[in-house]
Coordinates of C-alpha atoms in Angstrom, one line a residue:
Chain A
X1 CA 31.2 27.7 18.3
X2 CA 31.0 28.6 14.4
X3 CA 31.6 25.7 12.1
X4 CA 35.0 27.0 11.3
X5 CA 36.8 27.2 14.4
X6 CA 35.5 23.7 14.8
X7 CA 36.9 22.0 11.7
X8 CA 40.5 24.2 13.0
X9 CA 40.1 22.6 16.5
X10 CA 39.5 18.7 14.9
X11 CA 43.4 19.6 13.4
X12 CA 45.0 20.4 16.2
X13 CA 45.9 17.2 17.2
X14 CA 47.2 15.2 14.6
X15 CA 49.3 18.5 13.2
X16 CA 50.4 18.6 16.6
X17 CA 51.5 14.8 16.6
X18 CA 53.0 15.0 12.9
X19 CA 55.0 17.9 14.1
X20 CA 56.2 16.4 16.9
X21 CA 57.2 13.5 15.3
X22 CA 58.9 15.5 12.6
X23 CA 61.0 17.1 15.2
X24 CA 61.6 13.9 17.5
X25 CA 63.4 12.0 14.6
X26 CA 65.3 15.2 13.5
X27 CA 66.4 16.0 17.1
X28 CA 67.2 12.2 18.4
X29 CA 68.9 9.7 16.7
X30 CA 67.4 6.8 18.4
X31 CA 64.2 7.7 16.1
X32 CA 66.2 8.0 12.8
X33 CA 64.6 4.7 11.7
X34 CA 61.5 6.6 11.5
X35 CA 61.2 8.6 8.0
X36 CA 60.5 12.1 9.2
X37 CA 56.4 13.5 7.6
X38 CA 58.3 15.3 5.4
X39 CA 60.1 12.7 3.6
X40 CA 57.0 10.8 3.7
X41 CA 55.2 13.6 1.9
X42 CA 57.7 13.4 -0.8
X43 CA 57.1 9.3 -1.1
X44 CA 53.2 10.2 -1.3
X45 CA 53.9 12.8 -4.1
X46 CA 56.3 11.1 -6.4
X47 CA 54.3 7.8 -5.8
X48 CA 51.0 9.6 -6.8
X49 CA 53.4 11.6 -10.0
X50 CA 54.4 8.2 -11.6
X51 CA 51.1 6.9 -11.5
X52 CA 51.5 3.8 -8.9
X53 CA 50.1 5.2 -6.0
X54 CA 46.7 5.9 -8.0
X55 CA 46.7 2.5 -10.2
X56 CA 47.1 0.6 -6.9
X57 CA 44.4 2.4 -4.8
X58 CA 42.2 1.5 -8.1
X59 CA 43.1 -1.8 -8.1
X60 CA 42.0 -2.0 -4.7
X61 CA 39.2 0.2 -4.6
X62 CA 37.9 -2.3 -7.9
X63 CA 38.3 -5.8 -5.9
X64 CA 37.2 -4.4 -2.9
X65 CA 33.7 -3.4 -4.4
X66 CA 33.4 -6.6 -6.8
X67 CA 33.8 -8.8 -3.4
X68 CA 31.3 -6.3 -2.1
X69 CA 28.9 -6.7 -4.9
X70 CA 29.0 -10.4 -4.7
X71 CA 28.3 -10.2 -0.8
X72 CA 25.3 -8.5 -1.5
X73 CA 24.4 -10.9 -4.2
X74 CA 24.1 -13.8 -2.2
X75 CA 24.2 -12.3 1.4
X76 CA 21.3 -10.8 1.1
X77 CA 19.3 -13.3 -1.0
X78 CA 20.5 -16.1 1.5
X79 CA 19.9 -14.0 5.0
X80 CA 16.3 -13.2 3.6
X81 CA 15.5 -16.6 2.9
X82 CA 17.1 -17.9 6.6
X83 CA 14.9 -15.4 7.9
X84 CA 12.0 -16.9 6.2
X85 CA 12.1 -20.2 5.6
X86 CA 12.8 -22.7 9.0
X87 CA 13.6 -25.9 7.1
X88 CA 16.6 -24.0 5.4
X89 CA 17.4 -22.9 9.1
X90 CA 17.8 -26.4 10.1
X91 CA 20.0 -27.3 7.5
X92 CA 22.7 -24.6 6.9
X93 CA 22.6 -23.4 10.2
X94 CA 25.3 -26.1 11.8
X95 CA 27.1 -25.2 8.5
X96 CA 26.7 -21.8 9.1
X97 CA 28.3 -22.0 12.4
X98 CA 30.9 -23.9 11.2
X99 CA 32.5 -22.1 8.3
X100 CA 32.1 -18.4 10.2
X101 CA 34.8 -18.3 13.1
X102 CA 37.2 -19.3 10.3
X103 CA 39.6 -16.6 10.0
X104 CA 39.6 -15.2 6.5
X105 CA 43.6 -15.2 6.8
X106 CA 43.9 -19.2 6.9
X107 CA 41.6 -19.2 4.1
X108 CA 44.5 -17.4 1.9
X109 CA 46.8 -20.7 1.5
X110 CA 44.2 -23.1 0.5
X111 CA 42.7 -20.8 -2.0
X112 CA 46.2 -20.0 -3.4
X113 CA 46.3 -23.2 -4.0
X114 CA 43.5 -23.6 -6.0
X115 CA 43.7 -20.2 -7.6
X116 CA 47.5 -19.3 -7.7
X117 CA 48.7 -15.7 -6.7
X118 CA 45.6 -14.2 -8.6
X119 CA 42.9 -11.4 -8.6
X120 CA 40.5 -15.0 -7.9
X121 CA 42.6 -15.7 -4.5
X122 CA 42.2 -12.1 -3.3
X123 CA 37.8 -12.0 -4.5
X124 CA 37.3 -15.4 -2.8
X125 CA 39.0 -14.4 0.7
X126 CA 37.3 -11.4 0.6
X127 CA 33.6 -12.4 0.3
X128 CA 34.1 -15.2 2.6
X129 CA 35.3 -12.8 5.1
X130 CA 32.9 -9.7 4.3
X131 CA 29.5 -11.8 3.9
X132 CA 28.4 -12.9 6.9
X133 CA 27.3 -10.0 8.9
X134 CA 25.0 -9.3 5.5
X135 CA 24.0 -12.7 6.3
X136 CA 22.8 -12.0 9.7
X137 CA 21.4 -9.0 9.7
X138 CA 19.4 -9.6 6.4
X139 CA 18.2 -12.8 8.3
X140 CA 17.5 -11.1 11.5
X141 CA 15.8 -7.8 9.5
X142 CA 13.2 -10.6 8.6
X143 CA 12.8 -12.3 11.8
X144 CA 12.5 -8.9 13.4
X145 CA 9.0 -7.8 11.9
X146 CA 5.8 -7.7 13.2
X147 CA 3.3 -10.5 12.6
X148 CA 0.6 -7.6 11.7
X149 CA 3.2 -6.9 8.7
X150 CA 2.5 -10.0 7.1
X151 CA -1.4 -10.1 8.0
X152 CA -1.8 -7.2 6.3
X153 CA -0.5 -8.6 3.0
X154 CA -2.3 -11.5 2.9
X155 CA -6.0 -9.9 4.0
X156 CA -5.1 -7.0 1.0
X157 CA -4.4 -10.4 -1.4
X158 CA -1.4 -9.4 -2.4
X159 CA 0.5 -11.8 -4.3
X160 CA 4.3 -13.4 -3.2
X161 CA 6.1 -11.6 -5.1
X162 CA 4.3 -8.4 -4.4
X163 CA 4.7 -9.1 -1.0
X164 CA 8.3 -9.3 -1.0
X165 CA 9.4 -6.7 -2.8
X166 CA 6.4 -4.2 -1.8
X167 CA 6.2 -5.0 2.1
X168 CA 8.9 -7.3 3.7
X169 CA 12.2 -6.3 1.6
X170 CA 11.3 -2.3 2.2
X171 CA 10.1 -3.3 6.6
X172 CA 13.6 -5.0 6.4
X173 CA 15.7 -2.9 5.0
X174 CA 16.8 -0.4 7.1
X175 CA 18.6 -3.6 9.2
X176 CA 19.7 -5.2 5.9
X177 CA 21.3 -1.6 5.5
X178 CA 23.4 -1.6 9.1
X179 CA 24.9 -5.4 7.5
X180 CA 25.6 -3.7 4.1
X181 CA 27.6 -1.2 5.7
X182 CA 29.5 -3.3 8.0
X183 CA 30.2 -5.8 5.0
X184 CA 31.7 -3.2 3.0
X185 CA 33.9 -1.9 5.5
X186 CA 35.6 -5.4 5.3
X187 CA 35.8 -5.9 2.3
X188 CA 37.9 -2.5 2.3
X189 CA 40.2 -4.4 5.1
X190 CA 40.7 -8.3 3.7
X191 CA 41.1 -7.0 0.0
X192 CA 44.8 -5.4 1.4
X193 CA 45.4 -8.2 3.3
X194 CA 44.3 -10.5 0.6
X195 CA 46.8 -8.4 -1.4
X196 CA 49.6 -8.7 1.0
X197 CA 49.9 -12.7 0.5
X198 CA 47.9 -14.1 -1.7
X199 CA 47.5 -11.0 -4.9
X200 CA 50.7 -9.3 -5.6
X201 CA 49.0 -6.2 -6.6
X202 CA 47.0 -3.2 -5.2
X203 CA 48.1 -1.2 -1.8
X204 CA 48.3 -4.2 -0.2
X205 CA 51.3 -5.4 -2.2
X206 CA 52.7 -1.8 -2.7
X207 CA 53.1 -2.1 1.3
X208 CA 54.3 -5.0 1.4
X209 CA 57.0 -4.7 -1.4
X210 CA 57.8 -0.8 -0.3
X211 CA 59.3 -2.6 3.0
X212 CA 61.2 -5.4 1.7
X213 CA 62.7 -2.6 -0.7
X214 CA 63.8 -1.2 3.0
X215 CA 61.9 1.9 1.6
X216 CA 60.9 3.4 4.7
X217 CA 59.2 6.8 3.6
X218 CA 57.1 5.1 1.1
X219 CA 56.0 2.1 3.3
X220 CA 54.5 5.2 5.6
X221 CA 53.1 6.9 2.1
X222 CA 51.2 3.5 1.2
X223 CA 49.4 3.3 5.0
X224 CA 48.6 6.7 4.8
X225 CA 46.9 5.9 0.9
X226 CA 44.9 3.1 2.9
X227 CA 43.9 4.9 5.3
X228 CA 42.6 7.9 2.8
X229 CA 41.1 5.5 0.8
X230 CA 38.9 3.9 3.4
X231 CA 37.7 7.1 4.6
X232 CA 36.8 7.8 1.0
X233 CA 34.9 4.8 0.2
X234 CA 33.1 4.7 3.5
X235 CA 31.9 8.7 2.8
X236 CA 31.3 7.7 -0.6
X237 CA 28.8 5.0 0.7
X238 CA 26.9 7.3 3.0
X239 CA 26.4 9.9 0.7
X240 CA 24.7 7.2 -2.0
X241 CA 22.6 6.2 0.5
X242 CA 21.3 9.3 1.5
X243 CA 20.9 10.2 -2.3
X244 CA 19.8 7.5 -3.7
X245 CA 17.2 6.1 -0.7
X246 CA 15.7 9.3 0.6
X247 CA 12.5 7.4 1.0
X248 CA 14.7 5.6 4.1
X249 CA 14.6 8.6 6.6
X250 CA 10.6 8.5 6.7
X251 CA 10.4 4.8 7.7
X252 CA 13.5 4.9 10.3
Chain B
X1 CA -30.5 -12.7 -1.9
X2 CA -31.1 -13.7 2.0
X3 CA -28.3 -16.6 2.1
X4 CA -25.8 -15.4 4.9
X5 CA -22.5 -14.1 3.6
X6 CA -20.5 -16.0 6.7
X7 CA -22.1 -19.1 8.5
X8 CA -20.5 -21.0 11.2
X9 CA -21.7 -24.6 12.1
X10 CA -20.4 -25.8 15.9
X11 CA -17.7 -24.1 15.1
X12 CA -14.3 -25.0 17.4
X13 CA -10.8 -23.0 17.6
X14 CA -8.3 -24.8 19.8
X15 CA -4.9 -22.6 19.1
X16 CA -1.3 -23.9 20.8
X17 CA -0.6 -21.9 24.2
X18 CA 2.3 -23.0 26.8
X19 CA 0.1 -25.4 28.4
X20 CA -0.9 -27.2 25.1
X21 CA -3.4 -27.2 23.2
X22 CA -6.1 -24.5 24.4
X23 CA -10.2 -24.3 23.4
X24 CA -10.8 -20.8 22.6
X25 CA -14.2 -21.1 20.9
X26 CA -16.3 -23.9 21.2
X27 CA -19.8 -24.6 19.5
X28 CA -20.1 -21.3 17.8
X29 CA -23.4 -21.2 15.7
X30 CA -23.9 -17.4 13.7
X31 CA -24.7 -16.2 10.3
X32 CA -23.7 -13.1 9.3
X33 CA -26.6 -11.0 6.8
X34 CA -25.8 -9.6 3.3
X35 CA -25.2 -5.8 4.0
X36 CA -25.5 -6.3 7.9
X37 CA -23.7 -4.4 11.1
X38 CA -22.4 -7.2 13.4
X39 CA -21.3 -6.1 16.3
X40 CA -19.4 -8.7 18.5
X41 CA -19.0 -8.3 22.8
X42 CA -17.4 -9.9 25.1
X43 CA -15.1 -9.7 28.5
X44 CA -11.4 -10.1 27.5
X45 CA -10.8 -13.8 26.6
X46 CA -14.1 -14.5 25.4
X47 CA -12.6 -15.3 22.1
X48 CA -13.9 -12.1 20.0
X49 CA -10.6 -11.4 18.1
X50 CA -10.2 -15.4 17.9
X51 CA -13.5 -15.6 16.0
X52 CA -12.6 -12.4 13.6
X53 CA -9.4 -14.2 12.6
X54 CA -11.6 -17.4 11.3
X55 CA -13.6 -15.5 9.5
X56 CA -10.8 -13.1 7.9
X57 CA -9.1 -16.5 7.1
X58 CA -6.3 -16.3 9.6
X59 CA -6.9 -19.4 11.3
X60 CA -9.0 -22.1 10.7
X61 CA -12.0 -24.2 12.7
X62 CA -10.7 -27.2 14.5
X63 CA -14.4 -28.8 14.2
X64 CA -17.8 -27.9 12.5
X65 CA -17.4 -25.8 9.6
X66 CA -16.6 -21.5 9.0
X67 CA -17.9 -21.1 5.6
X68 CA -17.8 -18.0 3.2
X69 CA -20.7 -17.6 0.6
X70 CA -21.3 -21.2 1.3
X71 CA -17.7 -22.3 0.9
X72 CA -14.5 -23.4 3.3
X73 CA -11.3 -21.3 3.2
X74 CA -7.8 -21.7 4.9
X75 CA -6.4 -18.0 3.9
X76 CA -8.2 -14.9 3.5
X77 CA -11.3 -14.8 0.5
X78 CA -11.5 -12.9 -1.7
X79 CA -13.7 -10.2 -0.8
X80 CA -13.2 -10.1 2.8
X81 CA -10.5 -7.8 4.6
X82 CA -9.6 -7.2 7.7
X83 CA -9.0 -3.8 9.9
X84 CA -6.4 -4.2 12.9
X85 CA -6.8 -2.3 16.0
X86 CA -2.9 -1.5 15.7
X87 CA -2.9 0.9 12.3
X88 CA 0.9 1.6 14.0
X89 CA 2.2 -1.9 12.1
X90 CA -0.1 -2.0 9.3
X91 CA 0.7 0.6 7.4
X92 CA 3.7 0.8 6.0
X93 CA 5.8 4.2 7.0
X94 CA 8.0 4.4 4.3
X95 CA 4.5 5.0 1.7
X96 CA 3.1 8.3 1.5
X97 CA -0.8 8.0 2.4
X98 CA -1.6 7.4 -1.1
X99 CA 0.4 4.8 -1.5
X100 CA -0.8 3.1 1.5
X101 CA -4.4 3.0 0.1
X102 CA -2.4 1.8 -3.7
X103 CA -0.9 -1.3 -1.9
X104 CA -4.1 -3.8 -2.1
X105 CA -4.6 -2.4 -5.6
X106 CA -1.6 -1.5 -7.9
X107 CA -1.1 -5.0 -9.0
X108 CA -4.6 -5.5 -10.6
X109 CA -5.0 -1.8 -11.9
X110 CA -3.1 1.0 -12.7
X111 CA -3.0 4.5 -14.7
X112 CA -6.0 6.4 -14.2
X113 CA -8.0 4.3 -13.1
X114 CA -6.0 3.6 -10.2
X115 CA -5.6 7.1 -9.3
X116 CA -9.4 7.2 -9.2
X117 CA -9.6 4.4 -6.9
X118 CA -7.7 5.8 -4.3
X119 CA -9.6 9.1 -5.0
X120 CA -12.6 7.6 -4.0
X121 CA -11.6 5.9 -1.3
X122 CA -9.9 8.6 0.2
X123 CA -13.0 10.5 0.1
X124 CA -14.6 7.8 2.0
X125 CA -12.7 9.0 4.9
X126 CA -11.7 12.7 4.4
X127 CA -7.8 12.2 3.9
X128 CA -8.1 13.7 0.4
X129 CA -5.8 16.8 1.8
X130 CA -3.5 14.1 3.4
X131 CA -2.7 12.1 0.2
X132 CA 1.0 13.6 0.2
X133 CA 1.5 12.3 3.6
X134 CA 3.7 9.9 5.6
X135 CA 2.0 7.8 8.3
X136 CA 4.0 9.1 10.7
X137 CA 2.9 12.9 10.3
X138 CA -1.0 11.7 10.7
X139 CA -2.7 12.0 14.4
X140 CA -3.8 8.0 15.1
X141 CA -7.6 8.9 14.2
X142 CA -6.4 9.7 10.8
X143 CA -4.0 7.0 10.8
X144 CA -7.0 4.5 11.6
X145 CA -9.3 6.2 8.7
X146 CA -6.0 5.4 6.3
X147 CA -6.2 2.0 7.5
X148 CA -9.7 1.8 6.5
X149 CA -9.6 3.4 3.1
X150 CA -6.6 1.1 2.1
X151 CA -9.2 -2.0 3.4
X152 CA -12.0 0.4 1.2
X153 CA -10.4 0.8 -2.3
X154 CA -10.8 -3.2 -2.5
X155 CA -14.3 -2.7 -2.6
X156 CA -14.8 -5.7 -0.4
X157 CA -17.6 -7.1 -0.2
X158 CA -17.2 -7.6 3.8
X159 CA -15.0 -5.6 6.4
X160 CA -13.4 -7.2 9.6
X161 CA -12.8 -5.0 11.7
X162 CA -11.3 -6.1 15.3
X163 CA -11.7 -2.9 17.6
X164 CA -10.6 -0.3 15.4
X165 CA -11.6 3.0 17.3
X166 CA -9.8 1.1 20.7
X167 CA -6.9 3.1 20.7
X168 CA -8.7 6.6 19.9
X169 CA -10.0 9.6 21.6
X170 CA -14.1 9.4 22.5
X171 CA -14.5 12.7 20.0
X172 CA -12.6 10.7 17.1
X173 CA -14.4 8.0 17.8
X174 CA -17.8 9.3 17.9
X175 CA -16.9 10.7 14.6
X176 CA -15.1 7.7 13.2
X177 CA -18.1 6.0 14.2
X178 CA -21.0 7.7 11.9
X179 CA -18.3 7.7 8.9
X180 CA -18.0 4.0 9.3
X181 CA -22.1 3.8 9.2
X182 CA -22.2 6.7 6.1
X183 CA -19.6 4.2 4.6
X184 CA -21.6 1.5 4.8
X185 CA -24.5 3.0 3.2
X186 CA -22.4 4.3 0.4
X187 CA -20.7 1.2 -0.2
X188 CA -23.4 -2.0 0.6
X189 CA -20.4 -3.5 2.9
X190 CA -21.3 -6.3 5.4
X191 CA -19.2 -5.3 8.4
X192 CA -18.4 -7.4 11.4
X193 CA -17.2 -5.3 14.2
X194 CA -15.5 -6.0 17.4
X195 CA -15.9 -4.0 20.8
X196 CA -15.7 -4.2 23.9
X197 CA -17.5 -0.7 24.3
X198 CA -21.2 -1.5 25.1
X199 CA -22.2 2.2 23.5
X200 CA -20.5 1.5 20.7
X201 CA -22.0 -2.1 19.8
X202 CA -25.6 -1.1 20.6
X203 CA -25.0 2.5 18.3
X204 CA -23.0 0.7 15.4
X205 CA -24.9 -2.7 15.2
X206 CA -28.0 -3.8 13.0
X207 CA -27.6 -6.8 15.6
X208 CA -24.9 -7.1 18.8
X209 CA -24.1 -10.4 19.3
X210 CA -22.6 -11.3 22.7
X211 CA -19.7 -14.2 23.9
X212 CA -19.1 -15.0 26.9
X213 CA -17.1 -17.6 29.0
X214 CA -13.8 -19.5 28.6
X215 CA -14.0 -21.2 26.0
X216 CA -15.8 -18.6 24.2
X217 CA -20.0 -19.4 23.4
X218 CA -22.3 -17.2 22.0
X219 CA -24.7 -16.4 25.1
X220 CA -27.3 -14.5 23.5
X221 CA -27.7 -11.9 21.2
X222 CA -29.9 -8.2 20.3
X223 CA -31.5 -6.2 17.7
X224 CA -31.4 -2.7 18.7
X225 CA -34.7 -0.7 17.0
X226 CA -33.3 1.9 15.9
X227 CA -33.4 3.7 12.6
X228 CA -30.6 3.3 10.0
X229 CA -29.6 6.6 9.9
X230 CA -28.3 7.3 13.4
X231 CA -26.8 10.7 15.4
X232 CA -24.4 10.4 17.9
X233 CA -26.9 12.9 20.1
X234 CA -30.5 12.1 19.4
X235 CA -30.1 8.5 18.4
X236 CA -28.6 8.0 21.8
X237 CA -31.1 9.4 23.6
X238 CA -34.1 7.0 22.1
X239 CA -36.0 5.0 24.5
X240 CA -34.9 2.2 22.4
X241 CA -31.3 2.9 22.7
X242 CA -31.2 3.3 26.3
X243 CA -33.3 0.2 26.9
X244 CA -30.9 -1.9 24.7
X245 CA -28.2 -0.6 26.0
X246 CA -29.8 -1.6 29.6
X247 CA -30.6 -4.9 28.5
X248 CA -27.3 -5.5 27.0
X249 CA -25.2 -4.5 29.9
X250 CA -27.4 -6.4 32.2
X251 CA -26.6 -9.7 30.0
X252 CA -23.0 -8.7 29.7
X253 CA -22.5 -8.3 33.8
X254 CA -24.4 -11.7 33.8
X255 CA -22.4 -13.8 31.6
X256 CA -19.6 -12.3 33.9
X257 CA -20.9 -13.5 37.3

């Protein structure tokens, strides 16, 4: 099969579904709650004409990767040293355990509270939702290596430092990298749901007010913007990783 | 001159296994020469590896005394480095081959004369053409040779190595085998050398010294007479050789029984 008839087969289905839905809510009134793709197209276009749209996906795009950034801050950091150090085990690990089951949702109230309806409510919910599989998985890249690893830098002398940055943060990486991955995926998620009740801004609240409005077309145009957007940001990611870490294929 | 780079007085590893505390060596007397080939022999369990980890520093006597050039040590000294049988997890894959042999020295050099450092210790082991490689791409003989060039562009003073040529083909070996003895010339090296290859000890060694029993001893060791120069065909067929080899495998198959 050549490449193109490929990419034409991937289409078929959801042009089939948007077509049928196009024709079900035409055809049947019991549907005619439904805004028809059509009128949904016209949402997305005069929301992307006047600007909205596109200052909202920024504003999300923008919290989502500063949560992101802090994750990796202090996920990485902290999972690294967990890995490393047992006595820090011991004493954060009961914490640990305690804090992670918490949904990031019932973290929203309290930290409205403290914070008010703010760009600080919707960072806070977000990195305490996004940051612990970077956590884990920079811990458990650690825990995973070979004892040799380790021999090998102390019979070649080489110092601490040199020793984490040269040999145990490059043998770890590649798992550090699955955690990265998953954590920004998250962040993508909480930051509209952060925006939904605790940030009045972003696509989050451009959902949210779009259906009290009763605004049916352009509730379906700000989904369809999320959904866009996390595919973007996701391929985004990949394609930096392959650029910028080339060295990663040799070692995996 | 003739003080002993390594000497071990009653030396006694006891190391934590499931059923407690467990006596790996016990009572181990030896002095390892300036510039000498030690080979060490034993059935599995006779401590061999246990021994080449208190003298590369990785763990340290329970009783009497490991000392190097006269003094105690609880990590490895300076000077010293060991080889691991398993080049698979110590080299690191995501270095090209000259970076491999960079790692023990890019923090105390760097420029040129780093790059002529790993020059001439690539040379040591012929992976000059290899230099742009990953790991990966090498066969295992050449990974091994990596290993030891990385160990080499310390210019230690003593090599550890703990069954090196294990994993490896008997041509690579036999080859590996009179590189590691050319190395030696080249470099004035003291090399302690584990094996559980009877051929190899008595062709390697200046002096094989064998362990035996649980907890490991040293039952008795042997100078082969042979020349320093050695070849892989002639030197093996030496009345000498065959008669050390004899007497070695005889000792070996008696600390067994």
């Amino acid at each position: 099969m050549t490449g193109h008839s490929r990419r034409a087969r991937q289409w078929l289905l959801p042009v089939a579904l948007l077509g049928a839905w196009q024709l079900a809510v035409m055809v049947n009134d019991g549907f005619n709650v439904l805004p028809t793709p059509t009128e949904i197209g016209r949402a997305l276009t005069e929301s992307l004409i006047d600007g909205r749209l596109v200052a909202d996906a920024a504003h999300t795009f923008a919290a989502a990767l500063a949560s992101w950034a802090i994750c990796l801050l202090i996920g990485i950091p902290l999972g690294m040293a967990l890995g490393t150090f047992s006595t820090l085990r011991t004493m954060l690990s009961l914490f640990i355990e305690l804090l992670r089951p918490l949904p990031a949702v019932a973290l929203i109230p309290p930290a409205v509270l403290v914070f008010g309806f703010s760009w600080k409510t919707e960072i806070t919910v977000t990195v305490f939702a996004s940051i612990w599989p970077l956590i884990s998985s920079s811990r458990a890249g650690i825990e995973g290596l070979h004892a040799r690893i380790f021999e090998t830098a102390a019979t070649l002398h080489l110092s601490k430092w040199h020793t984490l940055r040269s040999v145990v943060t490059p043998a770890a990486f590649s798992q550090i990298l699955v955690g990265a991955r998953l954590s920004f995926s998250l962040c993508l998620v909480v930051s509209v749901v952060a925006e939904m009740v605790g940030n009045p801004a972003g696509l989050g609240w451009g959902l949210v007010s779009a259906q009290e409005a009763m605004r049916a077309s352009e509730t379906f145009a700000y989904l369809f913007a999320i959904g866009v957007l996390g595919v973007c940001a996701n391929f985004a990611l990949g394609f930096a990783v392959r650029r910028l870490l080339p060295g990663l294929a040799q070692a995996s | 001159m003739n003080s002993p780079v390594f000497s071990c007085e009653r030396a006694e590893v006891r190391l934590a296994s499931a059923i407690g505390d467990k006596t790996i060596l016990q009572g181990i007397d030896l002095q390892v020469g300036r510039q000498e080939f030690l080979c060490l022999v034993g059935g599995s369990g006779t401590g061999k590896t246990t021994l080449l980890r208190a003298l590369g520093g990785f763990c340290a006597p329970t009783s009497g005394a490991v000392l190097y050039e006269g003094k105690a040590f609880r990590s490895p000294p300076e000077g010293v480095v060991t080889v691991f049988q398993d080049y698979g997890n110590a080299l690191l894959p995501w270095r090209t081959v000259r970076a491999n042999v960079a790692l023990g020295i890019e923090e105390k050099i760097s420029g040129a004369e780093l790059d002529r450092r790993i020059d001439t210790a690539l040379a040591l082991v012929g992976l000059q053409k290899a230099e742009r490689e990953y790991p990966a791409k090498l066969s295992g003989g050449m990974q091994q040779r990596l290993q030891i060039a990385r160990a080499l562009a310390l210019q230690p003073k003593v090599l550890l190595m703990d069954e090196p040529f294990g994993a490896l083909d008997a041509m690579t070996k036999a080859k590996l085998q009179d590189e590691l003895r050319n190395i030696q010339a080249s470099t004035g090296a003291t090399i302690v050398f584990i094996t559980h290859d009877v051929d190899e000890a008595v062709y390697l060694g200046d002096r094989v010294v064998l362990l035996a029993g649980s907890p490991g001893t040293i039952a008795s060791e042997i100078r082969p007479p042979l020349p320093a120069r050695r070849d892989q065909i002639s030197t093996k067929e030496m009345p000498e050789y065959l008669h050390a080899r004899h007497e070695l495998l005889e000792r070996l198959h008696g600390a067994a029984r």
